[in-house]
């Protein structure tokens, strides 16, 4: 049964599907490799307390590259952005909420206002 | 304990009044809103009940004004309650300077309290009125929670770190002490009592005047050395039952029978495998060096006080075996000047 | 995948790959993608919970974690990261090929992805073996004498640093174990996709399963992108 | 609604209709093909991908789990009649309340409304043939049964005694019961809840009928969308927390081990990060049901539709920020306590908005006091008390006294039993004609609702008083002076038990002997009332197009035309 002929609109390649050129993939790949090298190098440089934030910044940029290009989020409907954003927001809320308790209790030793 | 059928806990500490004030305020708020909703429901249901099968009411889609009112008003009440609650909380958490220090150690299923002057108590705490008492607490195993309902104070006690709580008793009497964080089998027996005394009476207690009779001291040692774990009141213990033992003839595993007198008990404590009761394993560890001579005497006095089985046990039920600081021999109470 | 015996419903012949309850292929594809992204949102929280524990403990017990981390072989870690990024590339190219209907290229890239994934797991096995060899597996058998603290001195067993190092390795094994488990689940799925691709099941009209597998694989790669610096690259000085 | 669908036997014979011609004997009432009689046999049920059949599969397993949880509850209440606890040993009592908690929370309350009524109604309410991923829907039921079997194994071979909260270090180092097996059961069942949530989200986004915009969505669907948000983003955190407990117990991976430096409070943070939003997973679907009941039974559009819809989302999102109010006395820092207490008061506001809106809907309505409406009114009353007692617990100073006492037990039972279960039963009765095609006996329904309401209040109101007196939670022995209140509570529990058995009886009875129900027995508005009851497998023979707003009952004068 000649599938393509009868498929009509329903069967045609979904309109929004944007085919990403191979060159973009290779460029992103190289960027990721550079990022990995960078983060390893950065760990040998003594930046004081800034080491971890720098490592996280590099990791976040690499993750964004993968999400936007490899996972096509850049060309996907906005709804997917909402859900990725929601997950990250609640994860941040978890880390900040728990971290705040430890910050107050252990680091700044504000356990009890009186003691 | 208050007799009869209480509906409201005693107010026996400075913070109790503040907590109860907030409690009554919230009861008033909740009462008002619950009644409001309940009466509205009943009135609407009765007044607008369906009279005809095909009846169609007037469609009302909503009014922003009404929505705003029942958003803003609850918000104001809520934030007001929050501020009041926070104020009481900060009062509860700020230990007043010059408070009397008490160390509390929670161990699975008992509370060990120790005053700065050396008095050690199990499941008991004697405090004077009018003096703020600061509790510095830790746990030897799982999370417990030091809870005195009459003082409205509760604080979880965690292993591996110190938790602090404080209270200032205002009326004398004996009040419940509970463990409020689930900690295993005998969680519901990890209870005790707080004895609030006049300052003078407290001083005499502190000075050892009111120390318990040897039998009472023996009974505490009986627990602190964990004898109770084997010599239990019911017969499933690994060691023989001690009720009414004193003066009775006992058949030994070697077949001979002897009268269970003070020496036999003393020897069985310090050198248990010398005379083993028939039908029991020689598994009792020696307490040589773990209990002082005076301690042995107190233990004997305690065993002597155990009459026929089922006799009224002096200490509150279910205080399990207890070990003081590892290795430290249980120094008998030396009266302090 | 969908059987060809789909009964025809509603207007026009039903393309065989369209499930009966979707009204268009575009709708079905968007639903599948949304479903996968929501699943990935859930996975973010799944790893996030453990990473929260790791973040808190690392800040609480920095010395122990630094001692534990310095024992890890950074070169192996870096190689592993590179391997996983390559597998991400090949996966993306595999999806690309499937979208263009190039059957042989799709199968090639998918098999390449499986190979790289297996290499990654192989390196992980090597690293785990090293930990077992040095008695660094948490539990009664844990001993910290093979660890060096920030000043180069050996870590004494029973010291705080040793206990906190044991917690580091507890979290190291949990995190990398969970990540490896996700790869062990991913590899057979990619193999299934490769087999389906080799049967010509995918074309420009319908290649959603390959794309969804790609999303899953890229997510697993992103988790490693975060795990690598957090576990391996604890600064030597701070 | 615009389209007429599927011819069905008229439930109420038109009195004046001419009698059918005698020659061909009147045809026996040929039953239209619906999702129940389309195919028979075990395979047709166990391999179904029809969302309606999966809903019934869930209904059966949910009822069994509710019965098991109920048995534990009865044993607990019997045990607590005497202060010395004469019926069972302490170990057994600890296992009783733990299993009561685990079974009720993870195996009944969380899946109850979403998996049964949600599965059944969401596709119909939005005009779809089925959920977005029917096979994943069946997989979610199998995962639920797998998780349930793990927990049943643990229960039968010795039970678990850590409390449903699994607090460390007791659960990791001191409990010698089946913590890993029960934990695994909960871990697996968590994924069933995630997959259900995923299905609802994609269905709500992608499979709405043409014309059905978000502002025309039924409030039931809004509530389930908000619930699915929590299911998706909350459940994984408890899954990983229980995984860490199992790893620590099984493989000594000491993450929470105080001896190594592990912090029990971190466990509580991770546990409550899920478990507080979980209580909103339990109550939000019930709120969705109540919104439907209130408009259906008073035949009037809900007052402030937008506010109720948005407040569902607000509860879902704010619900994630407040977990610390479970830990005010647990050693959490004072400052964190202040922050969490403030946020907890914010999350109370949307619930208040909903209650006020429901009550306002009844103003100038045409209310018929059928069983669903009794449950709805019961829900509004009890949920109000439950919510307001939540304000007691959120007040920091008061929380110190009342947390971990029977005050908390009473609070969450008012929300769970007074709220979620009342909503579940109300929804079950409201859509029962649609689910089974039969009408349940109205008289029995009302009797059961009233018995449940009375029994419930007698059981849990004394516990508020007990709680403030200082009776701690999970106590096997208790001081003598609390006995009278405990006996009252146990008496109420027996009434409640009877109340719960009644619906089980007459609903099952009505499956076979109940009068046949027409497509719209309550004459309510909604896509689900447009199709036959029980509905055909594809729900809609012709794709419905939604033209006007939801719950559009129209005014008196329009009625003449209809």
Coordinates of C-alpha atoms in Angstrom, one line a residue, chain D residues 110-345:
Chain D
X110 CA -1.6 8.7 46.6
X111 CA -3.1 6.5 43.8
X112 CA -6.7 6.5 44.9
X113 CA -8.4 9.4 43.0
X114 CA -5.8 9.9 40.2
X115 CA -5.5 6.3 39.3
X116 CA -9.2 5.4 39.4
X117 CA -11.4 8.4 38.7
X118 CA -8.6 10.3 37.0
X119 CA -7.7 7.4 34.7
X120 CA -11.4 6.9 33.9
X121 CA -12.5 10.5 33.4
X122 CA -9.7 12.7 32.1
X123 CA -9.7 11.3 28.5
X124 CA -13.5 11.6 28.5
X125 CA -13.6 15.0 30.0
X126 CA -11.3 16.4 27.4
X127 CA -12.9 14.6 24.5
X128 CA -10.1 12.1 23.7
X129 CA -10.3 8.5 22.8
X130 CA -7.7 7.5 25.4
X131 CA -4.7 8.7 27.4
X132 CA -1.6 9.7 25.5
X133 CA 0.3 6.5 26.3
X134 CA -2.2 3.6 26.9
X135 CA 0.5 0.9 27.2
X136 CA 2.4 3.0 29.7
X137 CA -0.9 3.3 31.7
X138 CA -1.1 -0.5 31.9
X139 CA 2.6 -0.7 32.7
X140 CA 1.9 1.7 35.6
X141 CA -0.7 -0.6 37.0
X142 CA 1.6 -3.6 36.8
X143 CA 4.4 -1.6 38.5
X144 CA 1.9 -0.7 41.3
X145 CA 1.0 -4.3 41.8
X146 CA 4.7 -5.3 41.8
X147 CA 5.4 -2.6 44.4
X148 CA 2.4 -3.8 46.4
X149 CA 3.6 -7.4 46.3
X150 CA 7.0 -6.4 47.7
X151 CA 5.3 -4.6 50.6
X152 CA 2.9 -7.4 51.2
X153 CA 5.8 -9.9 51.2
X154 CA 7.5 -7.7 53.8
X155 CA 4.3 -7.4 55.8
X156 CA 3.5 -11.2 55.8
X157 CA 7.0 -12.3 56.7
X158 CA 7.4 -10.0 59.7
X159 CA 6.4 -6.4 58.9
X160 CA 8.5 -3.3 59.4
X161 CA 8.6 -1.2 62.5
X162 CA 10.2 2.1 61.6
X163 CA 7.1 4.2 61.2
X164 CA 6.0 5.2 57.6
X165 CA 8.7 8.0 57.8
X166 CA 11.7 5.6 58.0
X167 CA 13.7 8.0 60.1
X168 CA 17.4 7.3 60.2
X169 CA 19.4 6.1 62.2
X170 CA 16.6 3.8 63.5
X171 CA 15.7 2.5 60.0
X172 CA 19.3 2.1 58.9
X173 CA 21.0 0.8 62.0
X174 CA 18.6 -0.3 64.7
X175 CA 15.6 -1.8 63.1
X176 CA 15.9 -5.5 62.5
X177 CA 12.7 -5.7 60.3
X178 CA 12.1 -5.7 56.6
X179 CA 13.0 -2.1 55.9
X180 CA 14.7 -2.9 52.5
X181 CA 11.8 -5.0 51.2
X182 CA 9.2 -2.3 52.2
X183 CA 11.4 0.4 50.9
X184 CA 11.8 -1.4 47.6
X185 CA 8.0 -1.7 47.4
X186 CA 7.6 2.0 47.9
X187 CA 10.4 2.7 45.4
X188 CA 8.7 0.7 42.7
X189 CA 5.2 2.0 43.4
X190 CA 6.7 5.5 43.2
X191 CA 7.3 4.9 39.5
X192 CA 3.7 3.9 39.0
X193 CA 2.7 7.3 40.3
X194 CA 5.3 9.0 38.1
X195 CA 4.0 7.2 35.0
X196 CA 0.4 8.1 35.8
X197 CA 1.4 11.7 36.3
X198 CA 3.3 11.7 33.0
X199 CA 0.4 10.3 31.2
X200 CA -2.0 13.0 32.6
X201 CA 0.4 15.8 31.7
X202 CA 0.9 14.8 28.1
X203 CA -2.9 14.0 27.6
X204 CA -3.9 17.3 29.0
X205 CA -1.5 19.2 26.8
X206 CA -1.8 17.3 23.6
X207 CA -5.2 15.5 23.4
X208 CA -7.8 18.1 24.2
X209 CA -10.8 18.2 21.8
X210 CA -10.9 21.1 19.4
X211 CA -12.2 24.2 21.1
X212 CA -11.4 23.0 24.6
X213 CA -9.0 25.8 25.7
X214 CA -7.4 25.8 29.1
X215 CA -10.0 28.2 30.4
X216 CA -12.7 25.7 29.5
X217 CA -11.0 22.7 31.1
X218 CA -13.1 21.0 33.8
X219 CA -11.7 21.8 37.3
X220 CA -11.2 18.0 37.8
X221 CA -8.6 18.1 35.0
X222 CA -7.0 21.2 36.4
X223 CA -6.6 19.6 39.8
X224 CA -5.1 16.5 38.2
X225 CA -2.7 18.5 36.1
X226 CA -1.4 20.2 39.3
X227 CA -1.2 16.8 41.0
X228 CA 0.8 15.3 38.1
X229 CA 3.2 18.2 38.4
X230 CA 3.9 17.1 42.0
X231 CA 4.0 13.4 41.2
X232 CA 6.6 14.0 38.5
X233 CA 8.9 16.4 40.4
X234 CA 8.4 15.1 43.9
X235 CA 8.4 11.3 43.8
X236 CA 12.0 10.8 42.5
X237 CA 13.3 12.5 45.6
X238 CA 11.8 10.0 47.9
X239 CA 12.8 7.2 45.5
X240 CA 16.4 8.2 45.8
X241 CA 16.1 8.8 49.6
X242 CA 14.8 5.3 50.2
X243 CA 17.4 4.0 47.8
X244 CA 20.1 5.6 50.0
X245 CA 18.6 4.0 53.1
X246 CA 18.5 0.6 51.4
X247 CA 22.1 1.1 50.2
X248 CA 23.2 2.0 53.8
X249 CA 21.4 -1.0 55.3
X250 CA 22.4 -3.5 52.6
X251 CA 25.9 -2.4 51.5
X252 CA 27.0 -0.3 54.5
X253 CA 27.3 2.8 52.2
X254 CA 27.1 5.0 55.3
X255 CA 25.4 8.2 54.0
X256 CA 23.2 8.8 57.0
X257 CA 25.4 7.0 59.6
X258 CA 26.0 9.3 62.6
X259 CA 29.1 7.3 63.5
X260 CA 30.7 8.4 60.2
X261 CA 29.4 11.9 60.4
X262 CA 26.1 11.3 58.5
X263 CA 23.3 13.7 59.5
X264 CA 19.8 12.3 60.3
X265 CA 18.4 15.8 59.6
X266 CA 19.6 15.6 56.0
X267 CA 17.4 12.5 55.6
X268 CA 14.5 14.3 57.1
X269 CA 15.0 17.2 54.6
X270 CA 15.1 14.9 51.6
X271 CA 12.2 12.8 53.0
X272 CA 9.9 15.7 53.7
X273 CA 10.8 17.5 50.4
X274 CA 8.7 14.8 48.8
X275 CA 6.3 13.9 51.6
X276 CA 4.8 17.3 52.1
X277 CA 4.0 17.8 48.4
X278 CA 2.8 14.1 48.7
X279 CA 0.0 15.3 51.0
X280 CA -1.0 17.7 48.2
X281 CA -1.0 14.8 45.8
X282 CA -3.6 13.2 48.1
X283 CA -5.8 16.3 48.6
X284 CA -5.7 18.1 45.2
X285 CA -7.5 15.4 43.3
X286 CA -10.2 15.3 46.0
X287 CA -10.5 19.1 45.6
X288 CA -11.0 18.5 41.8
X289 CA -13.7 16.0 42.6
X290 CA -15.5 18.4 45.0
X291 CA -15.4 21.2 42.4
X292 CA -17.2 18.9 40.0
X293 CA -19.7 17.6 42.7
X294 CA -20.6 21.1 43.9
X295 CA -21.3 22.4 40.4
X296 CA -23.0 19.1 39.3
X297 CA -25.3 18.9 42.3
X298 CA -26.2 22.5 42.5
X299 CA -26.5 22.8 38.7
X300 CA -24.7 26.0 38.7
X301 CA -21.3 27.1 37.3
X302 CA -18.6 27.1 39.9
X303 CA -18.1 30.5 41.6
X304 CA -14.7 32.0 40.5
X305 CA -13.7 29.2 38.1
X306 CA -10.3 30.9 37.3
X307 CA -9.4 31.4 41.0
X308 CA -10.1 27.7 41.8
X309 CA -8.1 26.6 38.7
X310 CA -5.1 28.8 39.5
X311 CA -5.2 28.0 43.2
X312 CA -4.6 24.3 42.3
X313 CA -1.4 25.2 40.6
X314 CA -0.5 27.6 43.4
X315 CA -0.9 24.8 45.9
X316 CA 1.3 22.5 43.8
X317 CA 4.1 25.0 43.4
X318 CA 4.0 26.5 47.0
X319 CA 3.7 23.0 48.3
X320 CA 7.4 22.4 47.4
X321 CA 8.7 25.2 49.5
X322 CA 7.3 24.4 52.9
X323 CA 8.6 21.0 53.9
X324 CA 10.6 22.3 56.8
X325 CA 7.5 22.7 59.0
X326 CA 7.8 19.0 59.8
X327 CA 11.1 19.6 61.4
X328 CA 10.8 22.6 63.7
X329 CA 12.0 20.7 66.7
X330 CA 14.1 18.2 64.9
X331 CA 17.3 20.3 65.4
X332 CA 16.8 22.4 62.3
X333 CA 18.1 25.9 62.8
X334 CA 15.8 28.6 64.1
X335 CA 16.2 30.7 61.0
X336 CA 15.2 27.9 58.7
X337 CA 12.2 27.4 61.0
X338 CA 11.2 31.0 60.6
X339 CA 11.4 30.8 56.8
X340 CA 9.4 27.6 56.6
X341 CA 6.8 28.8 59.0
X342 CA 6.2 31.9 57.0
X343 CA 6.0 30.0 53.7
X344 CA 3.6 27.5 55.3
X345 CA 1.1 30.2 56.0

